[in-house]
JSON list of C-alpha atoms in Angstrom, two decimals:
[
{"chain": "P", "resi": 1, "resn": "UNK", "atom": "CA", "xyz": [-6.91, 22.64, -4.73]},
{"chain": "P", "resi": 2, "resn": "UNK", "atom": "CA", "xyz": [-5.41, 21.74, -1.34]},
{"chain": "P", "resi": 3, "resn": "UNK", "atom": "CA", "xyz": [-6.61, 18.15, -1.69]},
{"chain": "P", "resi": 4, "resn": "UNK", "atom": "CA", "xyz": [-4.98, 17.78, -5.14]},
{"chain": "P", "resi": 5, "resn": "UNK", "atom": "CA", "xyz": [-1.72, 19.24, -3.85]},
{"chain": "P", "resi": 6, "resn": "UNK", "atom": "CA", "xyz": [-1.78, 16.94, -0.81]},
{"chain": "P", "resi": 7, "resn": "UNK", "atom": "CA", "xyz": [-2.25, 13.89, -3.00]},
{"chain": "P", "resi": 8, "resn": "UNK", "atom": "CA", "xyz": [0.56, 14.91, -5.36]},
{"chain": "P", "resi": 9, "resn": "UNK", "atom": "CA", "xyz": [2.95, 15.69, -2.54]},
{"chain": "P", "resi": 10, "resn": "UNK", "atom": "CA", "xyz": [2.11, 12.49, -0.66]},
{"chain": "P", "resi": 11, "resn": "UNK", "atom": "CA", "xyz": [2.76, 10.27, -3.65]},
{"chain": "P", "resi": 12, "resn": "UNK", "atom": "CA", "xyz": [5.98, 12.08, -4.60]},
{"chain": "P", "resi": 13, "resn": "UNK", "atom": "CA", "xyz": [7.31, 11.97, -1.04]},
{"chain": "P", "resi": 14, "resn": "UNK", "atom": "CA", "xyz": [6.62, 8.26, -0.74]},
{"chain": "P", "resi": 15, "resn": "UNK", "atom": "CA", "xyz": [8.69, 7.59, -3.84]},
{"chain": "P", "resi": 16, "resn": "UNK", "atom": "CA", "xyz": [11.80, 9.11, -2.34]},
{"chain": "P", "resi": 17, "resn": "UNK", "atom": "CA", "xyz": [11.46, 8.68, 1.42]},
{"chain": "P", "resi": 18, "resn": "UNK", "atom": "CA", "xyz": [11.70, 5.79, 3.80]},
{"chain": "P", "resi": 19, "resn": "UNK", "atom": "CA", "xyz": [13.92, 2.88, 4.55]},
{"chain": "P", "resi": 20, "resn": "UNK", "atom": "CA", "xyz": [13.93, -0.24, 2.42]},
{"chain": "P", "resi": 21, "resn": "UNK", "atom": "CA", "xyz": [12.09, -3.42, 3.32]},
{"chain": "P", "resi": 22, "resn": "UNK", "atom": "CA", "xyz": [14.45, -6.41, 3.29]},
{"chain": "P", "resi": 23, "resn": "UNK", "atom": "CA", "xyz": [15.01, -8.12, -0.06]},
{"chain": "P", "resi": 24, "resn": "UNK", "atom": "CA", "xyz": [13.90, -11.45, 1.50]},
{"chain": "P", "resi": 25, "resn": "UNK", "atom": "CA", "xyz": [10.36, -10.06, 1.48]},
{"chain": "P", "resi": 26, "resn": "UNK", "atom": "CA", "xyz": [10.18, -10.26, -2.31]},
{"chain": "P", "resi": 27, "resn": "UNK", "atom": "CA", "xyz": [8.36, -13.60, -1.97]},
{"chain": "P", "resi": 28, "resn": "UNK", "atom": "CA", "xyz": [5.39, -14.35, 0.30]},
{"chain": "P", "resi": 29, "resn": "UNK", "atom": "CA", "xyz": [5.16, -14.73, 3.14]},
{"chain": "P", "resi": 30, "resn": "UNK", "atom": "CA", "xyz": [7.38, -11.85, 4.24]},
{"chain": "P", "resi": 31, "resn": "UNK", "atom": "CA", "xyz": [9.58, -12.39, 7.25]},
{"chain": "P", "resi": 32, "resn": "UNK", "atom": "CA", "xyz": [9.57, -10.67, 10.60]},
{"chain": "P", "resi": 33, "resn": "UNK", "atom": "CA", "xyz": [6.35, -9.66, 12.29]},
{"chain": "P", "resi": 34, "resn": "UNK", "atom": "CA", "xyz": [4.28, -9.29, 9.12]},
{"chain": "P", "resi": 35, "resn": "UNK", "atom": "CA", "xyz": [0.81, -10.84, 9.38]},
{"chain": "P", "resi": 36, "resn": "UNK", "atom": "CA", "xyz": [-1.61, -11.74, 6.61]},
{"chain": "P", "resi": 37, "resn": "UNK", "atom": "CA", "xyz": [-4.30, -9.06, 6.60]},
{"chain": "P", "resi": 38, "resn": "UNK", "atom": "CA", "xyz": [-7.04, -11.65, 6.03]},
{"chain": "P", "resi": 39, "resn": "UNK", "atom": "CA", "xyz": [-5.99, -13.27, 9.33]},
{"chain": "P", "resi": 40, "resn": "UNK", "atom": "CA", "xyz": [-6.37, -9.94, 11.15]},
{"chain": "P", "resi": 41, "resn": "UNK", "atom": "CA", "xyz": [-9.65, -8.58, 9.75]},
{"chain": "P", "resi": 42, "resn": "UNK", "atom": "CA", "xyz": [-12.63, -9.98, 7.81]},
{"chain": "P", "resi": 43, "resn": "UNK", "atom": "CA", "xyz": [-11.27, -9.53, 4.29]},
{"chain": "P", "resi": 44, "resn": "UNK", "atom": "CA", "xyz": [-10.68, -12.16, 1.60]},
{"chain": "P", "resi": 45, "resn": "UNK", "atom": "CA", "xyz": [-7.18, -13.58, 1.32]},
{"chain": "P", "resi": 46, "resn": "UNK", "atom": "CA", "xyz": [-6.85, -12.34, -2.28]},
{"chain": "P", "resi": 47, "resn": "UNK", "atom": "CA", "xyz": [-8.25, -8.86, -2.88]},
{"chain": "P", "resi": 48, "resn": "UNK", "atom": "CA", "xyz": [-8.87, -8.09, -6.56]},
{"chain": "P", "resi": 49, "resn": "UNK", "atom": "CA", "xyz": [-6.79, -5.13, -7.66]},
{"chain": "P", "resi": 50, "resn": "UNK", "atom": "CA", "xyz": [-4.39, -5.54, -4.76]},
{"chain": "P", "resi": 51, "resn": "UNK", "atom": "CA", "xyz": [-3.42, -9.17, -4.18]},
{"chain": "P", "resi": 52, "resn": "UNK", "atom": "CA", "xyz": [-2.62, -10.96, -0.93]},
{"chain": "P", "resi": 53, "resn": "UNK", "atom": "CA", "xyz": [-1.77, -8.37, 1.71]},
{"chain": "P", "resi": 54, "resn": "UNK", "atom": "CA", "xyz": [0.60, -8.51, 4.66]},
{"chain": "P", "resi": 55, "resn": "UNK", "atom": "CA", "xyz": [1.22, -5.78, 7.24]},
{"chain": "P", "resi": 56, "resn": "UNK", "atom": "CA", "xyz": [3.04, -5.26, 10.51]},
{"chain": "P", "resi": 57, "resn": "UNK", "atom": "CA", "xyz": [0.11, -4.52, 12.85]},
{"chain": "P", "resi": 58, "resn": "UNK", "atom": "CA", "xyz": [2.11, -1.89, 14.76]},
{"chain": "P", "resi": 59, "resn": "UNK", "atom": "CA", "xyz": [2.31, 0.24, 11.58]},
{"chain": "P", "resi": 60, "resn": "UNK", "atom": "CA", "xyz": [-1.46, 0.59, 11.10]},
{"chain": "P", "resi": 61, "resn": "UNK", "atom": "CA", "xyz": [-3.19, 2.41, 9.59]},
{"chain": "P", "resi": 62, "resn": "UNK", "atom": "CA", "xyz": [-0.46, 3.70, 7.24]},
{"chain": "P", "resi": 63, "resn": "UNK", "atom": "CA", "xyz": [1.45, 0.48, 6.71]},
{"chain": "P", "resi": 64, "resn": "UNK", "atom": "CA", "xyz": [3.28, -0.36, 4.51]},
{"chain": "P", "resi": 65, "resn": "UNK", "atom": "CA", "xyz": [1.15, -3.22, 3.27]},
{"chain": "P", "resi": 66, "resn": "UNK", "atom": "CA", "xyz": [3.07, -5.67, 1.09]},
{"chain": "P", "resi": 67, "resn": "UNK", "atom": "CA", "xyz": [0.95, -7.07, -1.73]},
{"chain": "P", "resi": 68, "resn": "UNK", "atom": "CA", "xyz": [1.69, -10.37, -3.47]},
{"chain": "P", "resi": 69, "resn": "UNK", "atom": "CA", "xyz": [0.18, -12.09, -6.49]},
{"chain": "P", "resi": 70, "resn": "UNK", "atom": "CA", "xyz": [-1.21, -15.63, -6.23]},
{"chain": "P", "resi": 71, "resn": "UNK", "atom": "CA", "xyz": [2.25, -17.04, -7.09]},
{"chain": "P", "resi": 72, "resn": "UNK", "atom": "CA", "xyz": [3.72, -15.26, -4.05]},
{"chain": "P", "resi": 73, "resn": "UNK", "atom": "CA", "xyz": [5.63, -12.55, -5.95]},
{"chain": "P", "resi": 74, "resn": "UNK", "atom": "CA", "xyz": [5.71, -9.02, -4.52]},
{"chain": "P", "resi": 75, "resn": "UNK", "atom": "CA", "xyz": [3.66, -6.75, -6.77]},
{"chain": "P", "resi": 76, "resn": "UNK", "atom": "CA", "xyz": [3.26, -3.56, -4.74]},
{"chain": "P", "resi": 77, "resn": "UNK", "atom": "CA", "xyz": [3.83, -1.64, -1.54]},
{"chain": "P", "resi": 78, "resn": "UNK", "atom": "CA", "xyz": [0.66, 0.11, -0.35]},
{"chain": "P", "resi": 79, "resn": "UNK", "atom": "CA", "xyz": [0.19, 2.92, 2.16]},
{"chain": "P", "resi": 80, "resn": "UNK", "atom": "CA", "xyz": [-3.25, 3.74, 3.58]},
{"chain": "P", "resi": 81, "resn": "UNK", "atom": "CA", "xyz": [-3.25, 7.37, 4.65]},
{"chain": "P", "resi": 82, "resn": "UNK", "atom": "CA", "xyz": [-6.36, 8.64, 6.47]},
{"chain": "P", "resi": 83, "resn": "UNK", "atom": "CA", "xyz": [-7.96, 11.67, 4.78]},
{"chain": "P", "resi": 84, "resn": "UNK", "atom": "CA", "xyz": [-8.47, 13.35, 8.17]},
{"chain": "P", "resi": 85, "resn": "UNK", "atom": "CA", "xyz": [-4.77, 13.06, 9.00]},
{"chain": "P", "resi": 86, "resn": "UNK", "atom": "CA", "xyz": [-3.81, 14.58, 5.64]},
{"chain": "P", "resi": 87, "resn": "UNK", "atom": "CA", "xyz": [-6.36, 17.39, 5.99]},
{"chain": "P", "resi": 88, "resn": "UNK", "atom": "CA", "xyz": [-5.04, 18.09, 9.51]},
{"chain": "P", "resi": 89, "resn": "UNK", "atom": "CA", "xyz": [-1.52, 18.42, 8.10]},
{"chain": "P", "resi": 90, "resn": "UNK", "atom": "CA", "xyz": [-0.11, 15.22, 9.58]},
{"chain": "P", "resi": 91, "resn": "UNK", "atom": "CA", "xyz": [3.12, 14.04, 7.99]},
{"chain": "P", "resi": 92, "resn": "UNK", "atom": "CA", "xyz": [3.99, 10.41, 7.34]},
{"chain": "P", "resi": 93, "resn": "UNK", "atom": "CA", "xyz": [7.76, 10.30, 7.53]},
{"chain": "P", "resi": 94, "resn": "UNK", "atom": "CA", "xyz": [10.27, 7.49, 7.03]},
{"chain": "P", "resi": 95, "resn": "UNK", "atom": "CA", "xyz": [7.74, 4.93, 5.78]},
{"chain": "P", "resi": 96, "resn": "UNK", "atom": "CA", "xyz": [9.38, 1.71, 4.67]},
{"chain": "P", "resi": 97, "resn": "UNK", "atom": "CA", "xyz": [9.17, 0.53, 1.09]},
{"chain": "P", "resi": 98, "resn": "UNK", "atom": "CA", "xyz": [10.18, -2.65, -0.66]},
{"chain": "P", "resi": 99, "resn": "UNK", "atom": "CA", "xyz": [13.64, -2.57, -2.21]},
{"chain": "P", "resi": 100, "resn": "UNK", "atom": "CA", "xyz": [12.14, -3.47, -5.61]},
{"chain": "P", "resi": 101, "resn": "UNK", "atom": "CA", "xyz": [12.10, -0.78, -8.30]},
{"chain": "P", "resi": 102, "resn": "UNK", "atom": "CA", "xyz": [8.87, 1.19, -8.68]},
{"chain": "P", "resi": 103, "resn": "UNK", "atom": "CA", "xyz": [7.28, 0.92, -12.12]},
{"chain": "P", "resi": 104, "resn": "UNK", "atom": "CA", "xyz": [4.38, 3.32, -11.52]},
{"chain": "P", "resi": 105, "resn": "UNK", "atom": "CA", "xyz": [2.26, 4.83, -8.73]},
{"chain": "P", "resi": 106, "resn": "UNK", "atom": "CA", "xyz": [-1.51, 4.92, -8.19]},
{"chain": "P", "resi": 107, "resn": "UNK", "atom": "CA", "xyz": [-3.29, 7.13, -5.65]},
{"chain": "P", "resi": 108, "resn": "UNK", "atom": "CA", "xyz": [-6.84, 5.91, -5.04]},
{"chain": "P", "resi": 109, "resn": "UNK", "atom": "CA", "xyz": [-9.51, 7.13, -2.63]},
{"chain": "P", "resi": 110, "resn": "UNK", "atom": "CA", "xyz": [-11.13, 4.48, -0.42]},
{"chain": "P", "resi": 111, "resn": "UNK", "atom": "CA", "xyz": [-14.21, 5.11, 1.74]},
{"chain": "P", "resi": 112, "resn": "UNK", "atom": "CA", "xyz": [-13.01, 2.63, 4.36]},
{"chain": "P", "resi": 113, "resn": "UNK", "atom": "CA", "xyz": [-12.89, -1.12, 4.89]},
{"chain": "P", "resi": 114, "resn": "UNK", "atom": "CA", "xyz": [-12.21, -3.59, 7.71]},
{"chain": "P", "resi": 115, "resn": "UNK", "atom": "CA", "xyz": [-8.88, -2.75, 9.29]},
{"chain": "P", "resi": 116, "resn": "UNK", "atom": "CA", "xyz": [-8.82, 0.88, 8.07]},
{"chain": "P", "resi": 117, "resn": "UNK", "atom": "CA", "xyz": [-12.44, 1.92, 8.49]},
{"chain": "P", "resi": 118, "resn": "UNK", "atom": "CA", "xyz": [-12.06, 5.68, 7.98]},
{"chain": "P", "resi": 119, "resn": "UNK", "atom": "CA", "xyz": [-11.87, 7.31, 4.51]},
{"chain": "P", "resi": 120, "resn": "UNK", "atom": "CA", "xyz": [-8.28, 7.18, 3.28]},
{"chain": "P", "resi": 121, "resn": "UNK", "atom": "CA", "xyz": [-5.98, 7.23, 0.29]},
{"chain": "P", "resi": 122, "resn": "UNK", "atom": "CA", "xyz": [-4.29, 4.12, -1.04]},
{"chain": "P", "resi": 123, "resn": "UNK", "atom": "CA", "xyz": [-0.86, 5.16, -2.30]},
{"chain": "P", "resi": 124, "resn": "UNK", "atom": "CA", "xyz": [0.26, 2.15, -4.33]},
{"chain": "P", "resi": 125, "resn": "UNK", "atom": "CA", "xyz": [3.89, 1.78, -5.41]},
{"chain": "P", "resi": 126, "resn": "UNK", "atom": "CA", "xyz": [3.65, -0.85, -8.14]},
{"chain": "P", "resi": 127, "resn": "UNK", "atom": "CA", "xyz": [6.74, -3.03, -8.54]},
{"chain": "P", "resi": 128, "resn": "UNK", "atom": "CA", "xyz": [5.28, -4.61, -11.68]},
{"chain": "P", "resi": 129, "resn": "UNK", "atom": "CA", "xyz": [4.20, -3.27, -15.06]},
{"chain": "P", "resi": 130, "resn": "UNK", "atom": "CA", "xyz": [0.84, -1.63, -15.68]},
{"chain": "P", "resi": 131, "resn": "UNK", "atom": "CA", "xyz": [-0.16, -4.76, -17.58]},
{"chain": "P", "resi": 132, "resn": "UNK", "atom": "CA", "xyz": [0.64, -7.03, -14.64]},
{"chain": "P", "resi": 133, "resn": "UNK", "atom": "CA", "xyz": [-1.12, -4.66, -12.24]},
{"chain": "P", "resi": 134, "resn": "UNK", "atom": "CA", "xyz": [-4.18, -4.66, -14.51]},
{"chain": "P", "resi": 135, "resn": "UNK", "atom": "CA", "xyz": [-4.19, -8.46, -14.47]},
{"chain": "P", "resi": 136, "resn": "UNK", "atom": "CA", "xyz": [-4.82, -8.17, -10.71]},
{"chain": "P", "resi": 137, "resn": "UNK", "atom": "CA", "xyz": [-7.64, -5.76, -11.40]},
{"chain": "P", "resi": 138, "resn": "UNK", "atom": "CA", "xyz": [-5.40, -2.79, -10.49]},
{"chain": "P", "resi": 139, "resn": "UNK", "atom": "CA", "xyz": [-4.29, 0.22, -12.51]},
{"chain": "P", "resi": 140, "resn": "UNK", "atom": "CA", "xyz": [-5.31, 0.40, -16.13]}
]
């Protein structure tokens, strides 16, 4: 029960909290100190279901990660929240999000991967339709 409530609260809070990421980050590559995730860790440049990811290394593990399609259009903002931190009651406050409207949200468990190796939740704020997300291999 606690786990379900944590997931629901985390996704709801992320929808309404945080400062906006500059509008000039709507096309890849984003400005500032964002780095391509595939240049930081051994992951493919394009990750099916997510796209091409960029992150500010200082914000790891939570992010935000900005995800772009192969044409360079922003498709989602992704947060990677460690399960242990959530279970320990850690809050993730004032997380940035892209200034694009949110079409829908997915919360997906991940057992870990290069860059964020501990079990965590992907909280995905999709800036595109469910159909476009599905074309990336994302939400159905």
